[in-house]
Short mmCIF file of C-alpha atoms in Angstrom, two decimals:
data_model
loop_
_atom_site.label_atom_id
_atom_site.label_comp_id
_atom_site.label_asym_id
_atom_site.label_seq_id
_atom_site.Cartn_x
_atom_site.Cartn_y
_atom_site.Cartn_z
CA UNK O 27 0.00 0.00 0.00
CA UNK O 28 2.88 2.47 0.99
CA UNK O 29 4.74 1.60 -2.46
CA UNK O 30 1.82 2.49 -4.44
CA UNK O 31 0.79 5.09 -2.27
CA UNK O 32 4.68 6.70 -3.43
CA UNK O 33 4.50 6.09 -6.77
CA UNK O 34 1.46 7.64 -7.14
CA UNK O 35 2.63 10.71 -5.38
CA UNK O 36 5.66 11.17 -7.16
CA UNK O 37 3.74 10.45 -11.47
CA UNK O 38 2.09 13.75 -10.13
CA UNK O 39 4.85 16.00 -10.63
CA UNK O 40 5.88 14.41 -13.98
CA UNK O 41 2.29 14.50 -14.73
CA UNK O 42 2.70 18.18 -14.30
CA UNK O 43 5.73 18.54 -15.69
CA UNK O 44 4.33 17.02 -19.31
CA UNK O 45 1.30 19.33 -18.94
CA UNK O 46 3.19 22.29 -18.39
CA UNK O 47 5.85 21.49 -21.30
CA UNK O 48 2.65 20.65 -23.42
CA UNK O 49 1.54 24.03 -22.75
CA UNK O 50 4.11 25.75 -23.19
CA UNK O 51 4.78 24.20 -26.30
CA UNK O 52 1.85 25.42 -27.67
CA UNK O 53 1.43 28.86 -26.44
CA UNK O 54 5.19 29.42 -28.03
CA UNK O 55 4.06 27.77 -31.73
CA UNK O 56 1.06 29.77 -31.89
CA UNK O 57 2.62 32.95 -30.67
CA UNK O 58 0.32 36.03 -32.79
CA UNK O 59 2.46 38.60 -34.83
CA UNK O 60 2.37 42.10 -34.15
CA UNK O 61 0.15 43.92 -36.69
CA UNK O 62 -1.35 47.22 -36.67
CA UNK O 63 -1.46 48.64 -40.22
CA UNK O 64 -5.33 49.58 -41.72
CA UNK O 65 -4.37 48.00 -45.02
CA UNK O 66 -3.89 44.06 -45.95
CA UNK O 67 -0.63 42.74 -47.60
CA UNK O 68 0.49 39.58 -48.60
CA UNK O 69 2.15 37.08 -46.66
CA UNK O 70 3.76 33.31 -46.21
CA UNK O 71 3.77 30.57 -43.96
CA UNK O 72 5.11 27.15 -43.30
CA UNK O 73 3.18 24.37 -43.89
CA UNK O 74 4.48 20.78 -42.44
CA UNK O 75 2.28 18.17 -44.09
CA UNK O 76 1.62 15.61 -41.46
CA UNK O 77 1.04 12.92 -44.27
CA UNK O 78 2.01 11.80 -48.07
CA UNK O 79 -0.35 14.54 -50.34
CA UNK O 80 -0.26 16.51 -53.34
CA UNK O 81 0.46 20.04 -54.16
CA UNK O 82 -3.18 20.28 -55.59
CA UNK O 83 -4.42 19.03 -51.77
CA UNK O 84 -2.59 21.20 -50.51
CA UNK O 85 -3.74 24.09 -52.56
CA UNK O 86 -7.18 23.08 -51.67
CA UNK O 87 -6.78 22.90 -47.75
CA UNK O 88 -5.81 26.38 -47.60
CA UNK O 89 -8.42 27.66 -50.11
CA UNK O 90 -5.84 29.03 -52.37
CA UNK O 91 -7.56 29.59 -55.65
CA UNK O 92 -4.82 29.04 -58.47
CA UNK O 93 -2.08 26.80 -58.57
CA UNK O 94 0.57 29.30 -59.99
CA UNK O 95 0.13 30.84 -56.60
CA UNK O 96 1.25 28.30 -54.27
CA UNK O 97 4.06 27.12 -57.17
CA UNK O 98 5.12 30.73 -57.39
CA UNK O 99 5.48 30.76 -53.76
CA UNK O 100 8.14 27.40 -53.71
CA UNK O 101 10.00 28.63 -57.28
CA UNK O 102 8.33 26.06 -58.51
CA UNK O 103 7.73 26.00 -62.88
CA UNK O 104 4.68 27.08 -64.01
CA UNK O 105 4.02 24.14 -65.48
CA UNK O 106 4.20 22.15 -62.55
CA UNK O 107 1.49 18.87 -62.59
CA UNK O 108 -1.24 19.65 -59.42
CA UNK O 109 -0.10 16.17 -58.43
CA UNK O 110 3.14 16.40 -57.48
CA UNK O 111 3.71 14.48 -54.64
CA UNK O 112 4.87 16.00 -51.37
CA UNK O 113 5.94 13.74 -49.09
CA UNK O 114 4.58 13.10 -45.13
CA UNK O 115 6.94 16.51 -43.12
CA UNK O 116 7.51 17.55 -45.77
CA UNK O 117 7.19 21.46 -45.57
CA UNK O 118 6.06 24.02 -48.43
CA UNK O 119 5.33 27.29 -47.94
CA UNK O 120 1.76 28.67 -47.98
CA UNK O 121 0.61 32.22 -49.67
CA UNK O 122 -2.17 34.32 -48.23
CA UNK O 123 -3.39 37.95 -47.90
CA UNK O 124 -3.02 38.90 -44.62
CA UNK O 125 -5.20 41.77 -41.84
CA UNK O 126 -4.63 43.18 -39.10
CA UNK O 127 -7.40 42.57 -36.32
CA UNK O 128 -7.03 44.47 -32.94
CA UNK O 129 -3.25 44.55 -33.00
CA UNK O 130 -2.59 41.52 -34.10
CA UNK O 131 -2.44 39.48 -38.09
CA UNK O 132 -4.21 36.93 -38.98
CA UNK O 133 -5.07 35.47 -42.69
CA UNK O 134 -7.99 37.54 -44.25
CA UNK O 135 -11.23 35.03 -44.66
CA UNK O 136 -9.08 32.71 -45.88
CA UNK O 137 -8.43 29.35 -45.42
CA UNK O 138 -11.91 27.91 -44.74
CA UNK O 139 -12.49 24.62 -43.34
CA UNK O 140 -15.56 22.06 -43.46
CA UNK O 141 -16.32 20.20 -40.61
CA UNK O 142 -16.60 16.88 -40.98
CA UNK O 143 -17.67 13.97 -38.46
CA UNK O 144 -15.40 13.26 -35.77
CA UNK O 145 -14.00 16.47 -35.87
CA UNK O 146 -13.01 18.75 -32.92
CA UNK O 147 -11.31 21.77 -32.65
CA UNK O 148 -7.95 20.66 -31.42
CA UNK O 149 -7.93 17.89 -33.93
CA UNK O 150 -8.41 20.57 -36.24
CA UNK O 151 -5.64 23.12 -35.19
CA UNK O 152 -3.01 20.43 -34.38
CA UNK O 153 -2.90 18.38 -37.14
CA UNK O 154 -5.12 19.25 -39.99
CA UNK O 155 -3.15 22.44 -40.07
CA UNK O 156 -0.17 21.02 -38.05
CA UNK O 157 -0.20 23.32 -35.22
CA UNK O 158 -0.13 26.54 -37.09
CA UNK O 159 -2.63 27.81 -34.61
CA UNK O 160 -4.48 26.93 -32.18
CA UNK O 161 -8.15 25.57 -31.34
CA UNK O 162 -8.34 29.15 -28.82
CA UNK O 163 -7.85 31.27 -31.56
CA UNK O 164 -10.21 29.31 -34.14
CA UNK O 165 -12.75 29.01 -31.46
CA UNK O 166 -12.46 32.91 -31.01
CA UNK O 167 -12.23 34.40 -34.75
CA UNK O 168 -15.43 32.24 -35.17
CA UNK O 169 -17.31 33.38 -32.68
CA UNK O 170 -17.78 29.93 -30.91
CA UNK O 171 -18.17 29.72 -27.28
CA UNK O 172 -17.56 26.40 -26.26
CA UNK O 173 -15.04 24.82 -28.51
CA UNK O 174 -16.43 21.43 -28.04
CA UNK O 175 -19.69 22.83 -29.91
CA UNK O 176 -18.93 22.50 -33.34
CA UNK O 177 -21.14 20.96 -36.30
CA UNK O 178 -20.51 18.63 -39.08
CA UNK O 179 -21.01 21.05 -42.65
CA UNK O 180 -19.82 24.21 -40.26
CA UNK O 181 -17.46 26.29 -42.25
CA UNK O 182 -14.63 27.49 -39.99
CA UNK O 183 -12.24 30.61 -40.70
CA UNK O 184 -8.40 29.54 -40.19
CA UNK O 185 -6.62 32.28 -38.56
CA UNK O 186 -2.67 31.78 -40.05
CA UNK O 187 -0.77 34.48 -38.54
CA UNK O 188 0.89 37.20 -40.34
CA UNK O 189 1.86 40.81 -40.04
CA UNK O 190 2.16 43.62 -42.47
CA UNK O 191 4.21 46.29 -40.43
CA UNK O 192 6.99 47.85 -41.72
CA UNK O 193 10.79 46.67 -40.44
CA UNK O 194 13.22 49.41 -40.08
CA UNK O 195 11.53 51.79 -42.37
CA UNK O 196 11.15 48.85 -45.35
CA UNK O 197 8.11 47.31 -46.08
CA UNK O 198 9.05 43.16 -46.02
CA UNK O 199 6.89 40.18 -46.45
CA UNK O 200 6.54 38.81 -43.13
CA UNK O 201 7.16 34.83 -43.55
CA UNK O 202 5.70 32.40 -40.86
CA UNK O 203 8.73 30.03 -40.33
CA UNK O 204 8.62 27.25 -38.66
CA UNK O 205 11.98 26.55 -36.28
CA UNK O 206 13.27 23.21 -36.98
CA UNK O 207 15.26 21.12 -33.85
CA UNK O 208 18.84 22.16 -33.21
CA UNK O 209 18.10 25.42 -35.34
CA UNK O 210 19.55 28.96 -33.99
CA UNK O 211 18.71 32.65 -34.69
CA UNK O 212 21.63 33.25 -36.36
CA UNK O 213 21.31 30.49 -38.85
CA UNK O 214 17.53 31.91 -38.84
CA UNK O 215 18.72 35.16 -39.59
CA UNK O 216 21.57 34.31 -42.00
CA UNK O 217 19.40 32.26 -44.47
CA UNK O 218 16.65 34.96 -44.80
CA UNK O 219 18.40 37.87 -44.82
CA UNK O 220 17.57 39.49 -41.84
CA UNK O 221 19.32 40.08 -38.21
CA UNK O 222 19.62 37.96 -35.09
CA UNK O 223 18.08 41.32 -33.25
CA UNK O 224 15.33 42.00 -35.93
CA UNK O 225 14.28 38.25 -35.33
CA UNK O 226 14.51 38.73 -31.66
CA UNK O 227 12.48 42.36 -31.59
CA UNK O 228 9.87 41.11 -33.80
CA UNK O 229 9.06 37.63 -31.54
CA UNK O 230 9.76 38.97 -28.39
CA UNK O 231 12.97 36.18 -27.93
CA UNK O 232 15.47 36.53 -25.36
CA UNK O 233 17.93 34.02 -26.57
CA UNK O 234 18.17 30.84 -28.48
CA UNK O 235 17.05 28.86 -25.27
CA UNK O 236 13.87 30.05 -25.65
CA UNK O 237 13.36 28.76 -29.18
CA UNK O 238 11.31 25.09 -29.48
CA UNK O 239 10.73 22.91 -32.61
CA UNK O 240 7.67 23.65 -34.36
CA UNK O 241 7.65 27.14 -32.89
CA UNK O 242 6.05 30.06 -35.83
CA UNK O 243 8.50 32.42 -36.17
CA UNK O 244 7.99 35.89 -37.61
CA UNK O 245 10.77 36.37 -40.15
CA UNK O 246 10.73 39.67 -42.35
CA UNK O 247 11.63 39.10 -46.08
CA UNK O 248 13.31 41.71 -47.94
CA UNK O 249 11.51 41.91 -51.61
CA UNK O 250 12.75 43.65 -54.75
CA UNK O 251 12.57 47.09 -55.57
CA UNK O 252 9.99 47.43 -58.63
CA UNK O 253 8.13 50.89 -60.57
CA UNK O 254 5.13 49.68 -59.36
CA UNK O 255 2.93 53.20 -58.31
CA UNK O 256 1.28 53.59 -55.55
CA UNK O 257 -2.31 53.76 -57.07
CA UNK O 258 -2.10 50.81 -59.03
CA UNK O 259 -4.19 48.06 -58.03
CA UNK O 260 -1.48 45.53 -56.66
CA UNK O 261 0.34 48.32 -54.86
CA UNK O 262 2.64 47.44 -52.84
CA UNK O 263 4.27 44.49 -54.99
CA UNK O 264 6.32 42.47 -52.86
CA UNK O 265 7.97 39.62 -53.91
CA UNK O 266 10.78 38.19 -51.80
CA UNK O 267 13.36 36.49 -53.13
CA UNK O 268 13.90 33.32 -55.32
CA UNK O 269 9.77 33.93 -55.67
CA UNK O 270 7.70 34.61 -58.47
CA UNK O 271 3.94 36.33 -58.72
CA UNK O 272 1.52 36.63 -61.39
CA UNK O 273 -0.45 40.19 -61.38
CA UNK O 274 -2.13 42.63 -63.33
CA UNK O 275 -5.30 39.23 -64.00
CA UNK O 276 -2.50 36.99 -64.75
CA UNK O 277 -1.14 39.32 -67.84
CA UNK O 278 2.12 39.92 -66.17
CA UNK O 279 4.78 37.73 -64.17
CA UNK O 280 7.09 39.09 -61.97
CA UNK O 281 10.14 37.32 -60.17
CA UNK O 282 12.78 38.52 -57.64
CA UNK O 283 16.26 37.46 -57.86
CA UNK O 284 18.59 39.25 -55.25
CA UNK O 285 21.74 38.72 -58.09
CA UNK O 286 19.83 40.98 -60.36
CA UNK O 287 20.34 43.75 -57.91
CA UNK O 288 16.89 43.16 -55.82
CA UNK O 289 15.34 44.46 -58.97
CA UNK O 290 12.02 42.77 -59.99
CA UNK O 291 11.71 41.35 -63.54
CA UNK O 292 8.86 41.77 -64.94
CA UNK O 293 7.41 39.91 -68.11
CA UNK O 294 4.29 39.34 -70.44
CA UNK O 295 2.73 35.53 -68.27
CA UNK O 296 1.49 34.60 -72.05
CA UNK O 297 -1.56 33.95 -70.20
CA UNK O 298 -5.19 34.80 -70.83
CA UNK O 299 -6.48 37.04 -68.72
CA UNK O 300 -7.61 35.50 -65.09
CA UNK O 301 -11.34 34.25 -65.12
CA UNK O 302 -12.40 36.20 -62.77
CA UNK O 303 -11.56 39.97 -64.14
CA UNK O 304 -13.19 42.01 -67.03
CA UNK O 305 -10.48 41.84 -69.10
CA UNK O 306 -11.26 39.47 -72.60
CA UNK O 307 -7.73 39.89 -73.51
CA UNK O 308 -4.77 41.17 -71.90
CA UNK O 309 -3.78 44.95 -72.58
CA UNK O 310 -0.38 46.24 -74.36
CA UNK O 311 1.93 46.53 -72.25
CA UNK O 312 4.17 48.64 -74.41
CA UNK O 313 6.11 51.84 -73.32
CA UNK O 314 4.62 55.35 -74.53
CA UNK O 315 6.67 56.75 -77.51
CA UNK O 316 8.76 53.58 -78.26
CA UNK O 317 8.73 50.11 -79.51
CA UNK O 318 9.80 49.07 -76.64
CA UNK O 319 7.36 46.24 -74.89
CA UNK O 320 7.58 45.18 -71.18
CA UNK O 321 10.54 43.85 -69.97
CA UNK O 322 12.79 44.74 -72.92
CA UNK O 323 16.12 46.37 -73.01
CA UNK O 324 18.28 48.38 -75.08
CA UNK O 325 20.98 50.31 -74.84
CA UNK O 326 21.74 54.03 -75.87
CA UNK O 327 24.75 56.46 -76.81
CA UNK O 328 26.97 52.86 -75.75
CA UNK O 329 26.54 53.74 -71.88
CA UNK O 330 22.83 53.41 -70.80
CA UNK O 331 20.50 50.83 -70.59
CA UNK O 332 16.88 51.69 -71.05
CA UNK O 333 14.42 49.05 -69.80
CA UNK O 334 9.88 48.80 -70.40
CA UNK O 335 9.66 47.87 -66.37
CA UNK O 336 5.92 47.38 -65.10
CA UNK O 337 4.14 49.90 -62.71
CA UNK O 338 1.45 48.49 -62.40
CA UNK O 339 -2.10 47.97 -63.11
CA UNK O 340 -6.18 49.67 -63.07
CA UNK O 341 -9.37 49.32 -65.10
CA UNK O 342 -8.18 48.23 -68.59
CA UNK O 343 -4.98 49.57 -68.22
CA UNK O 344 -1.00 48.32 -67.75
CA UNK O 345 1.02 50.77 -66.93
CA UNK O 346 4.99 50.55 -68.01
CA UNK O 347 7.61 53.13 -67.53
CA UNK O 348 11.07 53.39 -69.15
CA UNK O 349 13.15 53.03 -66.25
CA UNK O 350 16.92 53.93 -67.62
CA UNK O 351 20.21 53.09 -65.23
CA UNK O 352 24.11 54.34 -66.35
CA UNK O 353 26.52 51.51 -66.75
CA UNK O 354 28.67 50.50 -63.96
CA UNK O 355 32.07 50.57 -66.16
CA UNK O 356 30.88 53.97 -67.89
CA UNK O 357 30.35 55.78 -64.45
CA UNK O 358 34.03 54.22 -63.68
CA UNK O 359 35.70 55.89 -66.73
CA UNK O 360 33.83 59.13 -66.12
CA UNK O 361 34.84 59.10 -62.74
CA UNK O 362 38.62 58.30 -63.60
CA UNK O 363 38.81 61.01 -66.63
CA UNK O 364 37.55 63.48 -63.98
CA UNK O 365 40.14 62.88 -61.69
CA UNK O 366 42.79 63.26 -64.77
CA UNK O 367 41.64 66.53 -65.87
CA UNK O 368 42.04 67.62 -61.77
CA UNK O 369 45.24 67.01 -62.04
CA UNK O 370 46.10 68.56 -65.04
CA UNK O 371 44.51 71.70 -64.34
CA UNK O 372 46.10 71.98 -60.94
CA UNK O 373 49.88 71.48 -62.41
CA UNK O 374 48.55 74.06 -64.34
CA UNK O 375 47.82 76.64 -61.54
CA UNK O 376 51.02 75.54 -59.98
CA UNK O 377 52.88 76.34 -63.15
CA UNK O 378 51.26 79.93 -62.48
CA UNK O 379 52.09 80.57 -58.94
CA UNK O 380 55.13 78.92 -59.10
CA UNK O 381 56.52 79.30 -62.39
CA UNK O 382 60.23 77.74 -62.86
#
């Protein structure tokens, strides 16, 4: 009796112990990003699949409407097959429009989710969407009281979070990434760009210690400059790097690649228009007084480079601009020539002062 009596007595700590890790676990994975802008942006997430799927599932899950989204997101071709196999942990990375709700980010409207029978909230959160969020805050941007009140057919809102605040001045992409074991904020930082501190600041870390597996991190993403104006419909355009975007209905694609000088390269898609705009066939997308079309180049008096770059986009319209940039070796040999005709004009005035 006194044996079991002690064993008993001493599972409850452990008991405790596992509860409290489990909680803590949690609380630290579903952490909500700052977020206090009045307009919505676009954002990215981690997405572990807990079992063998396809792209096209995936896509689906997290109500994403075209496939060129989600491939444009990974880098992957356009002409990827929706049933590319992604394997169980596998982990892909999710695009959404993002909103700011009473300080905080959280995917706008979208994904949805259909109940279906044997369903619960924490099922839900934990491993249909892998722990992303959790059953708290789907239970409270629902509406739903008691989280154990739920209906088969109910269509729940997913709340990924996401920010669109500004870091240091720059407007980013905020990207949802998930820590993996034995990672470090400096590695973090290092492979995205960004700082050990900015990571820090932004998720309220003290030090690596206080990262766990699994935790959602808010990492900013620096995109590529682009022309795109601020009262064209896509405004602002960010596209991080090694991603790509289609815009403008599916007329235009734009990628960023950081060795083109974090300049986004915009193209004709060779699409039709999308299916859901007004459009019947996609616009010119030519530059005023030349022959120029977008995203070609050519160069004039031998030392600039004019290129058609994309502004953006509004009723029936795509805007281009002629964006021209000196050459790197020209600006060198003006530079040097400068220099040469400084010196010769001040052995000149020397000659004068000083004569021999």
């Amino acid at each position: 009796m006194g044996l079991s009596s002690s064993s008993s007595s001493s599972s409850v700590p452990l008991l405790l112990i596992l509860l409290l890790l489990t909680t803590l676990a949690t609380k630290s994975a579903s952490q909500p990003f700052k977020c206090t802008t009045s307009s919505t942006c676009r954002s990215l997430i981690d997405f572990v699949s807990p079992n063998a799927t396809t792209i096209s599932a995936v896509k689906d899950l997290f109500s994403i409407k075209n496939l060129r989204t989600i491939l444009g997101a990974n880098n992957l071709p356009p002409s990827t097959s929706p049933h590319l196999s992604i394997a169980a942990q596998q982990t892909i990375k999710i695009p959404f429009a993002c909103i700011c709700i009473n300080g905080t980010g959280v995917s706008n409207k979208r994904p949805t989710y259909k109940v279906v029978t044997g369903d619960g909230l924490d099922h839900i959160a934990r491993e249909v969407f892998s722990g992303l969020m959790t059953y708290q805050q789907i239970a409270k941007i629902n509406g739903i009281p008691d989280p154990n009140m739920i209906r088969v057919g109910q269509e729940l809102w997913i709340p990924l979070p996401c920010s669109c605040e500004d870091v240091g001045g720059e407007k980013v992409v905020h990207y949802g990434h998930i820590v993996e074991s034995g990672s470090t904020l400096e590695l973090i930082a290092q492979e995205y760009g960004t700082t050990r501190s900015t990571v820090m600041s932004l998720n309220g870390i003290a030090n690596d210690s206080s990262l766990l597996a699994g935790q959602v991190l808010d990492v900013p993403l620096r995109a590529c400059n682009s022309w795109v104006s601020s009262t064209s419909a896509d405004y602002p355009l960010l596209v991080p790097n090694g991603t790509y975007v289609f815009t403008a209905n599916s007329c235009v694609k734009c990628k960023c690649n950081a060795a083109n000088n974090w300049t986004l390269e915009c193209e004709p898609s060779g699409l039709p228009p999308a299916a859901n705009s007004s459009w019947s066939t996609c616009p010119s997308m030519l530059c005023d007084q030349t022959t120029l079309s977008l995203s070609n180049t050519t160069t004039t008096s031998g030392c600039n480079t004019s290129t058609c770059s994309y502004s953006g986009f509004s009723n029936q319209t795509i805007m281009t601009t002629l964006s021209t940039c000196p050459a790197s070796d020209n600006y060198g040999t003006t530079i040097s020539l400068s220099w040469k005709y400084m010196l010769i004009a001040l052995h000149l005035v020397m000659l004068i002062v000083y004569p021999l």
